[in-house]
Structures are given as C-alpha cells and as structure tokens.
N, CA and C of each residue as an Amber inpcrd file, in Angstrom:
protein
   555
  10.2110000   7.0500000 -12.7320000   9.7010000   5.8760000 -13.9110000
  10.9240000   4.6530000 -13.2320000   9.9610000   3.8270000 -11.9350000
  11.5590000   2.4450000 -11.4770000  11.3220000   1.4780000 -11.9180000
  12.5500000   1.0930000 -12.1340000  12.8840000  -0.1480000 -12.5400000
  13.2630000  -1.0840000 -11.0930000  12.6280000  -1.0510000 -10.6460000
  12.5090000  -2.6640000  -9.7440000  11.5310000  -3.1690000 -10.1830000
  12.6220000  -4.1770000 -10.2540000  11.9190000  -5.4330000 -10.4800000
  11.1500000  -6.4610000  -9.1740000  10.2450000  -7.3410000  -9.2530000
   9.2380000  -7.4220000  -8.9350000   9.2000000  -9.2160000  -9.4710000
   8.5390000  -9.6910000  -7.8900000   8.7220000 -11.7120000  -7.9320000
   7.2470000 -11.7590000  -8.3190000   7.3380000 -12.7810000  -8.3660000
   5.4560000 -13.3620000  -8.0910000   5.4020000 -12.5540000  -7.3440000
   5.9140000 -12.9220000  -5.9560000   5.0430000 -13.1020000  -4.3380000
   4.9040000 -11.1880000  -4.8880000   5.6670000 -10.5130000  -4.9280000
   5.7470000  -8.7980000  -4.5320000   4.5600000  -8.5260000  -5.3430000
   4.4510000  -9.2350000  -6.8230000   3.8050000  -8.4280000  -8.2320000
   2.3970000  -8.6000000  -7.4180000   2.3520000  -9.8630000  -6.7510000
   0.8820000 -10.6400000  -6.3750000   0.3110000  -9.3510000  -4.8390000
   0.6360000  -8.9040000  -4.2660000   1.5710000  -8.6770000  -2.9290000
   1.0640000  -6.6610000  -3.4840000   1.2760000  -6.3160000  -4.3490000
   1.7090000  -5.0870000  -5.4150000   0.0920000  -5.6900000  -6.1430000
  -0.4810000  -5.9750000  -6.9920000  -1.7170000  -6.2830000  -7.3890000
  -2.8170000  -6.1370000  -6.3570000  -2.2060000  -6.8020000  -5.3790000
  -3.1470000  -7.1970000  -4.2100000  -4.6250000  -8.4550000  -5.2080000
  -3.4250000  -9.6210000  -5.4270000  -4.3400000 -10.7430000  -6.2070000
  -3.4030000 -11.9740000  -5.8990000  -3.8200000 -12.8320000  -5.7440000
  -3.2680000 -14.4880000  -5.9590000  -2.1110000 -14.1140000  -6.0810000
  -1.3610000 -15.0550000  -5.3710000   0.6290000 -15.1680000  -6.7990000
   0.0530000 -16.0610000  -7.6230000  -1.3070000 -17.2930000  -7.2960000
  -1.1110000 -18.1080000  -8.2660000  -1.8570000 -17.9760000  -9.4780000
  -2.8840000 -16.6040000  -9.2160000  -3.3670000 -15.7780000 -10.6320000
  -2.5570000 -14.7580000 -11.1710000  -1.4600000 -14.1400000 -10.4890000
  -0.1380000 -14.5540000 -11.1840000   1.1060000 -14.4230000 -12.2100000
   0.6660000 -15.9100000 -11.9820000   1.7480000 -16.5790000 -12.7440000
   0.5450000 -17.5710000 -13.8430000  -0.0520000 -17.6680000 -13.3320000
  -1.4190000 -18.1790000 -14.5100000  -1.5860000 -16.8130000 -15.8500000
  -1.2990000 -15.1640000 -15.4780000  -1.8180000 -15.3590000 -16.2320000
  -0.0250000 -14.1510000 -16.6580000   0.6900000 -14.5710000 -16.1000000
   2.0120000 -14.2490000 -16.7430000   1.8740000 -15.3690000 -18.0070000
   1.3330000 -16.3910000 -17.1160000   1.9120000 -17.6380000 -18.3140000
   1.3000000 -17.6340000 -19.8000000   0.0230000 -16.6600000 -19.4460000
  -0.9450000 -16.9150000 -20.3700000   0.0630000 -15.5030000 -21.1260000
   0.3420000 -14.6230000 -20.7300000   1.3580000 -13.6960000 -21.9730000
  -0.0400000 -12.5000000 -21.1720000  -0.5710000 -12.8180000 -20.0760000
  -1.2600000 -11.2600000 -19.8900000  -0.7340000 -10.3690000 -19.2940000
   0.4540000 -10.2160000 -18.9450000   1.2710000  -9.4540000 -17.8650000
   2.6600000  -9.5150000 -18.6280000   2.8530000  -8.1440000 -18.6650000
   4.6840000  -7.6980000 -19.0720000   5.6550000  -8.4710000 -18.0780000
   6.3570000  -9.3450000 -18.3290000   7.2910000 -10.0330000 -17.6390000
   8.3510000 -10.9380000 -18.2750000   9.5410000 -11.1810000 -17.5770000
  10.0110000 -11.9870000 -18.5370000  10.3350000 -13.3570000 -17.5170000
  11.0240000 -14.5270000 -18.9380000  11.8150000 -15.6230000 -17.0970000
  13.1660000 -15.5030000 -17.3170000  13.4300000 -15.4100000 -15.7550000
  14.6090000 -15.3190000 -15.6630000  15.2920000 -16.5630000 -15.6300000
  16.3070000 -17.3800000 -15.6600000  16.5330000 -18.5990000 -14.6810000
  15.1760000 -19.3000000 -14.3230000  13.9840000 -19.6870000 -14.8420000
  13.1350000 -20.2970000 -14.7130000  11.5520000 -19.1900000 -13.7380000
  11.8330000 -18.3560000 -13.3270000  11.9250000 -18.0340000 -12.6070000
  11.2640000 -16.5440000 -13.0860000   9.3530000 -15.6930000 -13.0340000
   9.3640000 -14.7110000 -13.3580000   9.6080000 -13.6190000 -12.9630000
  10.0360000 -12.8470000 -13.4030000  10.1520000 -11.4850000 -12.0760000
   9.0710000 -10.4240000 -13.6550000   9.2150000  -9.3350000 -12.6410000
   8.3540000  -8.4470000 -13.6700000   8.8310000  -6.8940000 -13.4670000
   8.8720000  -5.9870000 -14.7480000   9.4160000  -4.5740000 -14.2070000
   8.8490000  -4.3440000 -13.2620000   8.2710000  -2.8220000 -11.9600000
   7.6960000  -2.5040000 -11.4220000   7.0270000  -1.1170000 -12.5990000
   7.4330000  -0.7580000 -13.6550000   7.1500000   0.5820000 -14.4880000
   6.0560000  -0.1730000 -15.4400000   6.6860000  -1.6080000 -15.7460000
   5.5570000  -2.0670000 -16.7680000   5.2060000  -2.6620000 -16.5660000
   4.8070000  -2.8930000 -15.6810000   3.2410000  -3.2200000 -14.6070000
   2.4080000  -1.8190000 -14.7630000   3.0320000  -1.2370000 -14.1720000
   1.9180000   0.1750000 -14.1470000   1.3880000   0.9120000 -15.2880000
   2.4200000   0.9590000 -16.3570000   2.7980000   1.1130000 -17.4230000
   0.7860000   0.5260000 -18.6200000   0.8480000  -1.2240000 -17.5230000
  -0.1820000  -1.9390000 -18.5500000  -1.3090000  -1.9800000 -17.9990000
  -0.8510000  -1.7110000 -16.3980000  -2.4730000  -1.4240000 -15.6640000
  -2.9200000  -0.1450000 -16.5200000  -2.1010000   0.8900000 -16.5410000
  -2.5450000   1.9040000 -17.4090000  -3.4530000   1.8820000 -18.5100000
  -2.6940000   0.9470000 -19.2890000  -3.6580000   1.3540000 -20.2540000
  -4.2310000   0.0360000 -20.7200000  -4.3530000  -0.8930000 -19.7300000
  -5.0600000  -2.3240000 -20.3380000  -6.9440000  -2.4200000 -19.5040000
  -6.3600000  -1.4150000 -18.9520000  -8.4100000  -1.2260000 -18.6210000
  -8.5310000   0.1650000 -17.7760000  -9.7660000  -0.0320000 -18.6530000
 -10.7180000   1.3010000 -19.0270000 -10.6440000   1.6590000 -17.9550000
 -10.3420000   2.7110000 -16.9980000 -10.9300000   3.5390000 -15.7060000
 -12.3050000   3.1510000 -15.3600000 -13.3360000   3.0500000 -13.7170000
 -14.4460000   2.7500000 -13.7750000 -14.1210000   3.8440000 -13.1720000
 -16.2070000   4.6550000 -13.2010000 -16.6580000   5.5230000 -11.5840000
 -17.1000000   4.4250000 -11.3130000 -16.7130000   4.4780000  -9.7050000
 -17.5900000   3.2000000  -8.7130000 -18.1440000   3.9820000  -7.2880000
 -18.6500000   3.7820000  -7.4370000 -19.2680000   4.7290000  -5.6400000
 -20.2130000   3.4060000  -4.7710000 -19.3150000   3.6880000  -3.5240000
 -19.2900000   2.2900000  -3.0800000 -20.1320000   2.8940000  -1.8020000
 -21.3510000   2.6710000  -1.3620000 -22.4170000   2.8020000   0.2070000
 -22.6220000   2.0290000   0.7470000 -21.6060000   2.5550000   1.8900000
 -21.1510000   1.7840000   3.3150000 -21.0880000   2.6770000   3.9160000
 -21.6110000   2.0250000   5.3200000 -22.0030000   2.5860000   6.1130000
 -19.9780000   2.7010000   7.5390000 -19.4710000   2.4060000   6.9950000
 -18.1290000   1.4900000   7.6850000 -16.6720000   2.4640000   7.8670000
 -16.5900000   3.4090000   7.7920000 -15.6940000   4.1940000   7.4450000
 -14.0200000   3.9530000   6.9110000 -13.8950000   2.7750000   7.5980000
 -13.0650000   1.8480000   7.4070000 -13.2170000   0.7700000   6.3620000
 -13.9770000   0.6110000   5.3840000 -14.0770000  -0.2380000   4.5720000
 -14.0490000   0.3980000   3.3160000 -15.1820000   2.2180000   3.0930000
 -14.5980000   2.7160000   2.3990000 -13.0400000   3.2780000   1.8710000
 -12.8890000   3.0700000   3.4170000 -11.3080000   3.6050000   2.4390000
 -10.2900000   2.1040000   2.1650000 -10.6190000   1.1920000   2.5410000
 -10.1860000   0.2910000   2.3970000 -10.4320000   0.2300000   0.3910000
 -11.8300000  -0.1240000  -0.2550000 -12.0260000   0.2180000  -1.5820000
 -11.6600000   1.1830000  -2.0010000 -11.5860000   3.1050000  -1.5460000
 -10.9800000   3.8590000  -1.8970000  -8.9350000   3.3910000  -2.4860000
  -8.4070000   2.8380000  -1.4710000  -7.0730000   2.3040000  -1.3430000
  -6.4970000   1.4050000  -2.4660000  -7.3730000   0.1900000  -2.6160000
  -7.8370000  -0.9970000  -3.8510000  -8.1410000  -0.5840000  -4.7680000
  -8.7730000   0.0880000  -5.2140000  -9.3280000   0.9190000  -6.5480000
  -8.0460000   1.9360000  -7.4260000  -8.0920000   3.0950000  -5.8380000
  -7.5220000   3.9030000  -7.1190000  -6.3850000   3.6010000  -7.6480000
  -5.3700000   3.4280000  -6.9590000  -4.5650000   3.1730000  -7.7950000
  -4.4460000   2.4320000  -8.9740000  -5.2220000   1.3540000  -9.1220000
  -5.5160000   1.0200000 -10.4960000  -6.3680000   1.6980000 -11.6840000
  -6.6910000   3.2590000 -11.4160000  -7.0180000   3.8160000 -12.2430000
  -8.7920000   3.9770000 -12.1470000  -8.9880000   4.0780000 -10.8910000
 -10.5530000   4.2010000 -11.2360000 -10.9120000   5.5250000 -10.3020000
 -11.6300000   5.3760000 -10.6030000 -12.7940000   6.9480000  -9.5320000
 -13.7680000   6.3990000  -8.8180000 -12.9860000   6.2500000  -7.4680000
 -13.9160000   6.1580000  -7.0100000 -14.4470000   7.1410000  -5.9880000
 -16.0710000   6.8060000  -5.4280000 -16.0540000   8.0820000  -4.4460000
 -17.2030000   6.8090000  -3.5950000 -17.3680000   7.8360000  -2.4460000
 -17.6380000   7.1300000  -1.0280000 -19.1350000   7.7940000  -0.3900000
 -20.5420000   7.1470000   0.1710000 -21.2260000   7.4810000   0.4700000
 -21.1180000   6.7250000   2.0910000 -21.6030000   7.5890000   2.9860000
 -21.2710000   6.6930000   4.3710000 -23.2700000   6.1170000   4.6470000
 -23.7440000   7.0460000   3.9520000 -25.6400000   6.7990000   3.9440000
 -26.2960000   6.7130000   2.5830000 -28.0750000   5.8920000   2.3950000
 -27.8090000   6.1970000   1.1530000 -28.2910000   7.2170000   0.6470000
 -28.5570000   8.7010000   1.9330000 -29.2880000   9.9340000   1.4200000
 -27.6940000  10.4400000   1.0100000 -26.5730000  10.8370000   1.3740000
 -25.6530000  10.3650000   0.8870000 -25.5500000  10.7840000  -0.8010000
 -25.9430000   9.1800000  -1.0860000 -25.5880000   8.6640000  -2.5210000
 -26.3760000   8.9100000  -3.4880000 -27.7670000   9.5050000  -2.8540000
 -28.3310000   9.6220000  -4.2980000 -28.2980000  10.5740000  -4.7420000
 -27.8050000  11.9780000  -4.3460000 -27.3150000  13.3640000  -5.0030000
 -26.0980000  12.3800000  -5.5890000 -24.6640000  11.9000000  -4.9500000
 -24.4810000  12.0500000  -5.6160000 -24.1170000  11.0190000  -7.5590000
 -25.3750000  10.2780000  -7.4890000 -25.7930000   8.8800000  -8.3280000
 -26.7870000   9.9770000  -9.5940000 -26.8780000  10.9100000  -9.1890000
 -27.5540000  11.5650000  -9.9690000 -27.3070000  12.6820000 -11.1140000
 -25.7070000  13.2870000 -10.3230000 -24.9940000  14.1890000 -10.9470000
 -24.3760000  13.6450000 -11.4760000 -23.8050000  12.0580000 -11.5600000
 -22.8100000  11.2260000 -12.6920000 -22.5240000  10.2130000 -12.8760000
 -22.9870000  10.0610000 -13.9840000 -22.9110000   8.2950000 -13.9030000
 -22.4420000   7.6600000 -13.8320000 -22.1180000   6.6430000 -13.2030000
 -21.1220000   5.2440000 -12.2430000 -21.5980000   4.6410000 -13.1320000
 -20.2420000   3.8030000 -13.2020000 -19.9490000   2.2660000 -13.5580000
 -20.8940000   0.8610000 -13.1570000 -20.1790000   1.0010000 -11.5270000
 -20.5050000   0.3390000 -10.7240000 -20.6080000   1.0490000  -9.3300000
 -21.6980000  -0.1120000  -8.0510000 -21.6170000   0.0330000  -7.4490000
 -21.5670000  -0.7480000  -6.1920000 -20.9110000  -0.6060000  -5.0460000
 -20.8880000  -1.4420000  -4.3610000 -21.8700000  -1.1060000  -3.2050000
 -23.1530000  -1.7910000  -3.0840000 -24.1150000  -1.1510000  -2.1410000
 -24.2850000  -2.3590000  -0.5450000 -24.0670000  -1.9390000   0.6400000
 -24.4700000  -2.3130000   1.9390000 -26.2000000  -2.6700000   1.9870000
 -26.4700000  -3.2530000   2.6860000 -28.2840000  -2.8760000   2.1640000
 -27.7820000  -2.4400000   3.3330000 -27.5450000  -3.2040000   4.3910000
 -27.9500000  -2.4490000   5.8110000 -27.4340000  -1.1330000   6.6580000
 -27.9530000  -0.0610000   6.2170000 -28.1520000   1.3050000   5.6710000
 -28.5140000   2.1960000   7.4590000 -27.8340000   3.5230000   8.4130000
 -28.8980000   4.3390000   8.5920000 -29.0730000   4.6480000   7.9190000
 -30.7100000   5.5880000   8.3600000 -31.8980000   5.6180000   7.3970000
 -32.3650000   5.6330000   6.0670000 -32.1310000   5.7740000   5.1580000
 -32.1350000   4.7050000   4.3000000 -31.9490000   3.4400000   4.1370000
 -32.4950000   2.9260000   3.2760000 -32.0540000   1.0260000   3.6710000
 -31.1750000   0.5150000   2.1390000 -30.3700000   0.2270000   1.8100000
 -29.8250000  -0.6250000   0.5580000 -31.0770000  -0.7770000  -0.8510000
 -32.1050000  -1.6770000   0.2330000 -33.2090000  -1.6070000  -1.1050000
 -33.4160000  -0.1690000  -1.1550000 -33.4420000   0.1780000  -0.8770000
 -34.2220000   1.7050000  -1.0110000 -33.4520000   2.3030000  -2.1690000
 -32.0700000   2.4620000  -1.6270000 -31.2860000   3.3120000  -2.9490000
 -31.2800000   2.3110000  -4.1450000 -31.3380000   0.8710000  -3.7910000
 -31.5120000   0.4350000  -4.8370000 -32.7140000   0.4810000  -6.2150000
 -33.6600000   0.5890000  -5.3040000 -34.7640000   0.6200000  -6.4640000
 -34.7690000   2.4130000  -7.4240000 -34.3340000   2.8050000  -6.5350000
 -33.2410000   3.7070000  -6.9010000 -33.1030000   4.1800000  -7.9030000
 -32.2720000   2.8020000  -8.1720000 -30.6220000   3.3360000  -8.7970000
 -31.6420000   2.1300000 -10.2920000 -32.8950000   1.5020000 -10.1330000
 -33.3440000   0.1980000 -10.8080000 -34.2770000   2.0500000 -11.9190000
 -34.0810000   2.7850000 -11.1830000 -35.6140000   4.0010000 -12.0180000
 -34.3110000   4.3620000 -13.2070000 -32.9850000   4.9450000 -12.6350000
 -32.2520000   5.7640000 -13.9910000 -32.0730000   5.2510000 -14.5690000
 -32.1170000   5.8180000 -15.6180000 -32.2240000   5.9650000 -17.6070000
 -31.3280000   5.1110000 -17.8160000 -30.2970000   4.8040000 -17.8570000
 -28.9330000   3.4980000 -17.0890000 -28.4490000   3.6240000 -16.3380000
 -28.5340000   2.4190000 -15.2590000 -28.0260000   2.1980000 -14.2900000
 -26.9230000   1.8830000 -14.1340000 -25.9460000   1.8140000 -13.0270000
 -25.0390000   1.1660000 -13.0000000 -24.9600000  -0.3750000 -12.7070000
 -23.9860000  -0.7510000 -13.0540000 -24.2940000  -2.1330000 -12.4280000
 -24.0470000  -2.1590000 -10.8330000 -24.9010000  -2.6070000 -10.1490000
 -24.6490000  -2.3720000  -8.2760000 -24.5890000  -4.3180000  -8.2780000
 -22.8620000  -3.7310000  -7.0790000 -22.9120000  -4.8960000  -5.9880000
 -23.6500000  -4.7050000  -5.0340000 -23.9740000  -6.0630000  -4.0210000
 -24.6250000  -6.0490000  -2.8390000 -23.3400000  -6.7200000  -1.8390000
 -23.2990000  -5.5790000  -1.0990000 -21.6300000  -6.7820000   0.1440000
 -21.8830000  -6.6640000   1.2030000 -22.2860000  -8.0180000   1.5030000
 -23.5840000  -7.8100000   3.7290000 -22.7580000  -8.6420000   4.1270000
 -22.9390000  -7.8780000   5.4340000 -23.1330000  -9.1990000   6.7990000
 -23.6750000 -10.9520000   7.0870000 -24.5410000  -9.9650000   5.8480000
 -26.3460000 -10.8650000   6.6600000 -26.7600000 -11.6970000   5.3510000
 -26.1450000 -12.6130000   4.9310000 -25.9990000 -13.7120000   3.9830000
 -27.3500000 -13.8750000   3.8340000 -28.3200000 -14.4870000   5.1430000
 -29.6040000 -14.8820000   5.0620000 -30.7650000 -13.9800000   5.4620000
 -29.8450000 -12.8240000   5.9410000 -31.1180000 -12.3380000   6.3980000
 -32.3950000 -11.8720000   5.2110000 -33.6920000 -11.0600000   5.8250000
 -35.1970000 -11.1270000   4.6400000 -34.1580000  -9.7130000   3.8870000
 -33.5640000  -8.8330000   4.1730000 -33.6750000  -7.6670000   3.6950000
 -33.1010000  -8.5690000   1.9860000 -32.0070000  -9.1950000   1.9260000
 -30.9790000 -10.4520000   1.2450000 -32.1790000 -10.0520000   0.9490000
 -33.1130000 -11.5870000   0.9200000 -33.7690000 -11.9330000   0.4760000
 -34.8410000 -11.2640000  -0.8890000 -34.9110000  -9.7550000   0.0170000
 -35.9360000  -8.9720000  -0.6160000 -35.4950000  -8.4550000  -2.5110000
 -33.9210000  -7.9890000  -1.5890000 -33.0310000  -7.6870000  -2.5820000
 -33.1520000  -8.7660000  -3.9680000 -32.2570000 -10.3330000  -3.7590000
 -33.0240000 -10.6670000  -4.6280000 -34.2340000 -10.7620000  -4.8830000
 -35.1180000 -10.7580000  -4.8130000 -36.5480000 -10.6900000  -5.0570000
 -37.0380000  -9.5960000  -6.1610000 -36.0920000  -8.6760000  -6.2040000
 -35.9750000  -7.4010000  -7.0830000 -35.2660000  -7.3010000  -7.6840000
 -34.2480000  -8.2700000  -8.3010000 -33.2580000  -8.4300000  -9.3400000
 -32.3500000  -8.1350000  -9.1320000 -31.6830000  -8.5090000  -7.3440000
 -29.8100000  -8.5350000  -7.6810000 -29.3720000  -9.3820000  -7.4940000
 -28.4290000  -9.5050000  -8.5660000 -28.4010000 -10.6350000  -8.3090000
 -26.3440000 -11.0310000  -7.7010000 -25.4720000 -10.0260000  -7.7090000
 -24.0770000 -10.8860000  -7.4360000 -24.8700000  -9.4770000  -6.0250000
 -23.4680000 -11.0010000  -4.9620000 -24.0840000 -10.4080000  -3.4180000
 -22.6140000 -11.0350000  -3.5070000 -21.7050000  -9.8060000  -2.9110000
 -20.7970000 -11.1210000  -1.8380000 -20.8510000 -10.8010000  -0.3610000
 -20.2650000 -11.7490000   0.0850000 -20.3930000 -12.0110000   1.6850000
 -19.7070000 -10.9700000   2.2190000 -18.8960000 -10.1220000   3.2370000
 -18.6400000  -9.8070000   4.5490000 -18.6580000 -11.1820000   5.8350000
 -16.9330000 -10.8430000   5.7690000 -15.9430000 -10.2680000   5.0350000
 -15.3880000 -11.3240000   3.9700000 -14.8390000 -10.1560000   3.0330000
 -14.3490000 -10.7090000   1.7670000 -12.8900000 -10.5120000   1.6460000
 -12.5370000 -11.5740000   0.6060000 -10.8670000 -11.2880000  -0.1640000
 -10.7040000  -9.6740000  -0.6370000 -10.1760000  -8.9810000  -0.7990000
  -9.6580000  -8.2140000  -1.2570000  -9.6810000  -9.0370000  -3.0230000
  -9.8430000 -10.0560000  -3.4370000  -9.4230000 -10.3100000  -4.9300000
 -10.7470000 -10.3970000  -5.1730000 -12.0250000 -10.9060000  -4.3920000
 -13.0760000 -11.1090000  -4.9340000 -13.8790000  -9.4700000  -5.2740000
 -13.7300000  -8.7790000  -4.4170000 -13.5950000  -7.3000000  -5.3140000
 -13.4510000  -6.8810000  -6.5050000 -11.5040000  -6.9110000  -6.6940000
 -10.8680000  -7.2440000  -7.5710000 -11.2540000  -8.1890000  -9.1600000
 -11.4810000  -8.7620000  -9.0670000 -13.0980000 -10.0160000  -9.6130000
 -13.4800000  -8.9510000 -10.3900000 -14.5250000  -8.5090000  -9.3120000
 -15.8160000  -8.2320000  -9.6340000 -15.1810000  -6.5340000  -9.9690000
 -14.9850000  -5.9060000 -10.4290000 -14.4370000  -4.7270000 -11.0440000
 -13.6980000  -4.8550000 -12.0350000 -13.1680000  -5.6750000 -12.1580000
 -12.2610000  -6.5770000 -13.9660000 -13.8100000  -6.9890000 -14.1800000
 -14.2080000  -8.0530000 -14.1360000 -15.4990000  -8.2540000 -14.9790000
 -16.2970000  -7.2180000 -15.6740000 -16.6700000  -6.0910000 -15.2970000
 -17.5330000  -4.9540000 -15.1740000 -16.3300000  -4.3740000 -16.1380000
 -15.0370000  -4.0730000 -15.9320000 -13.8490000  -2.7950000 -16.7080000
 -14.2370000  -3.9420000 -18.3330000 -14.3910000  -5.1840000 -18.2760000
 -14.1020000  -5.7750000 -19.0760000 -15.5150000  -5.8420000 -20.5900000
 -16.9170000  -5.5580000 -19.4500000 -17.8260000  -5.3980000 -20.0470000
 -17.9050000  -4.1030000 -20.7370000 -17.4850000  -2.7980000 -19.6160000
 -17.6670000  -1.9960000 -20.0400000 -16.7010000  -1.8770000 -21.8310000
 -15.6210000  -2.4460000 -21.7150000 -14.5770000  -2.5440000 -22.8960000
 -15.4660000  -3.5670000 -23.8500000 -15.9550000  -4.0460000 -23.7380000
 -16.9170000  -5.4290000 -24.3390000 -15.1720000  -6.2710000 -24.5390000
 -14.9530000  -6.3450000 -23.7910000 -13.4720000  -7.8600000 -24.1460000
 -14.5560000  -8.4530000 -22.9690000 -14.2870000 -10.1760000 -24.7860000
 -15.2540000 -11.1010000 -23.8740000 -13.7370000 -11.6680000 -23.0590000
 -12.4720000 -11.5470000 -23.5100000 -11.6510000 -12.0180000 -22.4760000
 -11.3190000 -11.3150000 -20.3810000 -11.7840000 -12.2490000 -19.7850000
 -11.5340000 -12.6690000 -18.2780000  -9.9470000 -13.0810000 -18.3060000
  -9.4500000 -11.6940000 -16.5100000  -8.5420000 -12.0080000 -16.5070000
  -8.2980000 -13.5640000 -15.0320000  -9.9250000 -13.8310000 -15.4320000
 -10.2890000 -15.6690000 -14.5370000  -8.6960000 -16.2290000 -15.0440000
  -8.1560000 -17.6380000 -14.1410000  -7.3090000 -18.5130000 -15.0580000
  -9.0040000 -19.8750000 -15.5780000
C-alpha cells in the first residue's frame, strides 16, 4: 500500500482531470484529503481506495478504428476499475455486443466496412441497449446529421480532452448507481 502524498496538481495528473476540479471536489469533501498548512494533500492509498469503492465499474466498449485511440481509452479507464473492450470495426463490435451487456459504448461514426450509423441501429434494436456516445472528427458531416436524426444525442468531437471522456463516463456511472450527485462542480 502506498503512503505517497500527492498535491492537487499531482492528483489531477493521476486522475487525469483538471486541478480546478480536484480542488473543488476536495473543498466539497468528495475526495479524501487533508489541508496541511492551508494546502490540500492526498494519500495515494486513500485515493485508490476511494476510487475502488466510490464508483461502480462499467463495461465499456470502444468502437474506433484508430488503434492508438483505443489504447488511450484502455489506459485511461481500466485503472479506474472499468472493464474496457475495443473493436476496430463495426463487424468486430456486433459479436461483442451480443455476447455481453455493456453499460456504455463510445462509437466512431466513420469506420471501415460497417458505418457507425449501422452499428448504432443494431445497438438500438437490443432489448436493453447501452448508452452510446459518438466520437467523431467530422462534427458537420452528413453522417453526424443522420446520427442525430436517428436519436444519437451525445457527441464528443475529436480531438478531445481526456477530462471530457472521464466526465461522460462519470455521468453514466452515476446513472447506473442511481445517484443524483455528479462530480461536476
């Protein structure tokens, strides 16, 4: 167990969120920390325990044709306790979606082979479809307009900040837990 002491900046880097968000969470009492000489300090072991107990883990599927971006999602979300799966093509994603329930899907619209729109239509036909968040570089494309027309409401434009992804995951986590509280200040 680590007794490493972290500052706000170090904790922000560790959690991959902004220092202002860490400060606000600490002031609200949402993060385990102490003020020492007027400055917030956090024990890494307490933060790790807080992460493990405070947020239920999600099953997340990333459908994205950029391998590096899939790796970034894995590297960011797995340490937070989420089970992250990836598919580089829509055709790879469908068997995964049929084999297990997912809580959240990050879906690129422009995929080789089967488009993100076609994948979304398949997801939408499921008895209990997961939340779907579109990630796209083409915010003004006809494909996105089509996605909005069929009911996709959440869109994150590439390039994005990791904090944006973490906030989206947090919202779904809180919906799953039935908690009205949000980590948003």
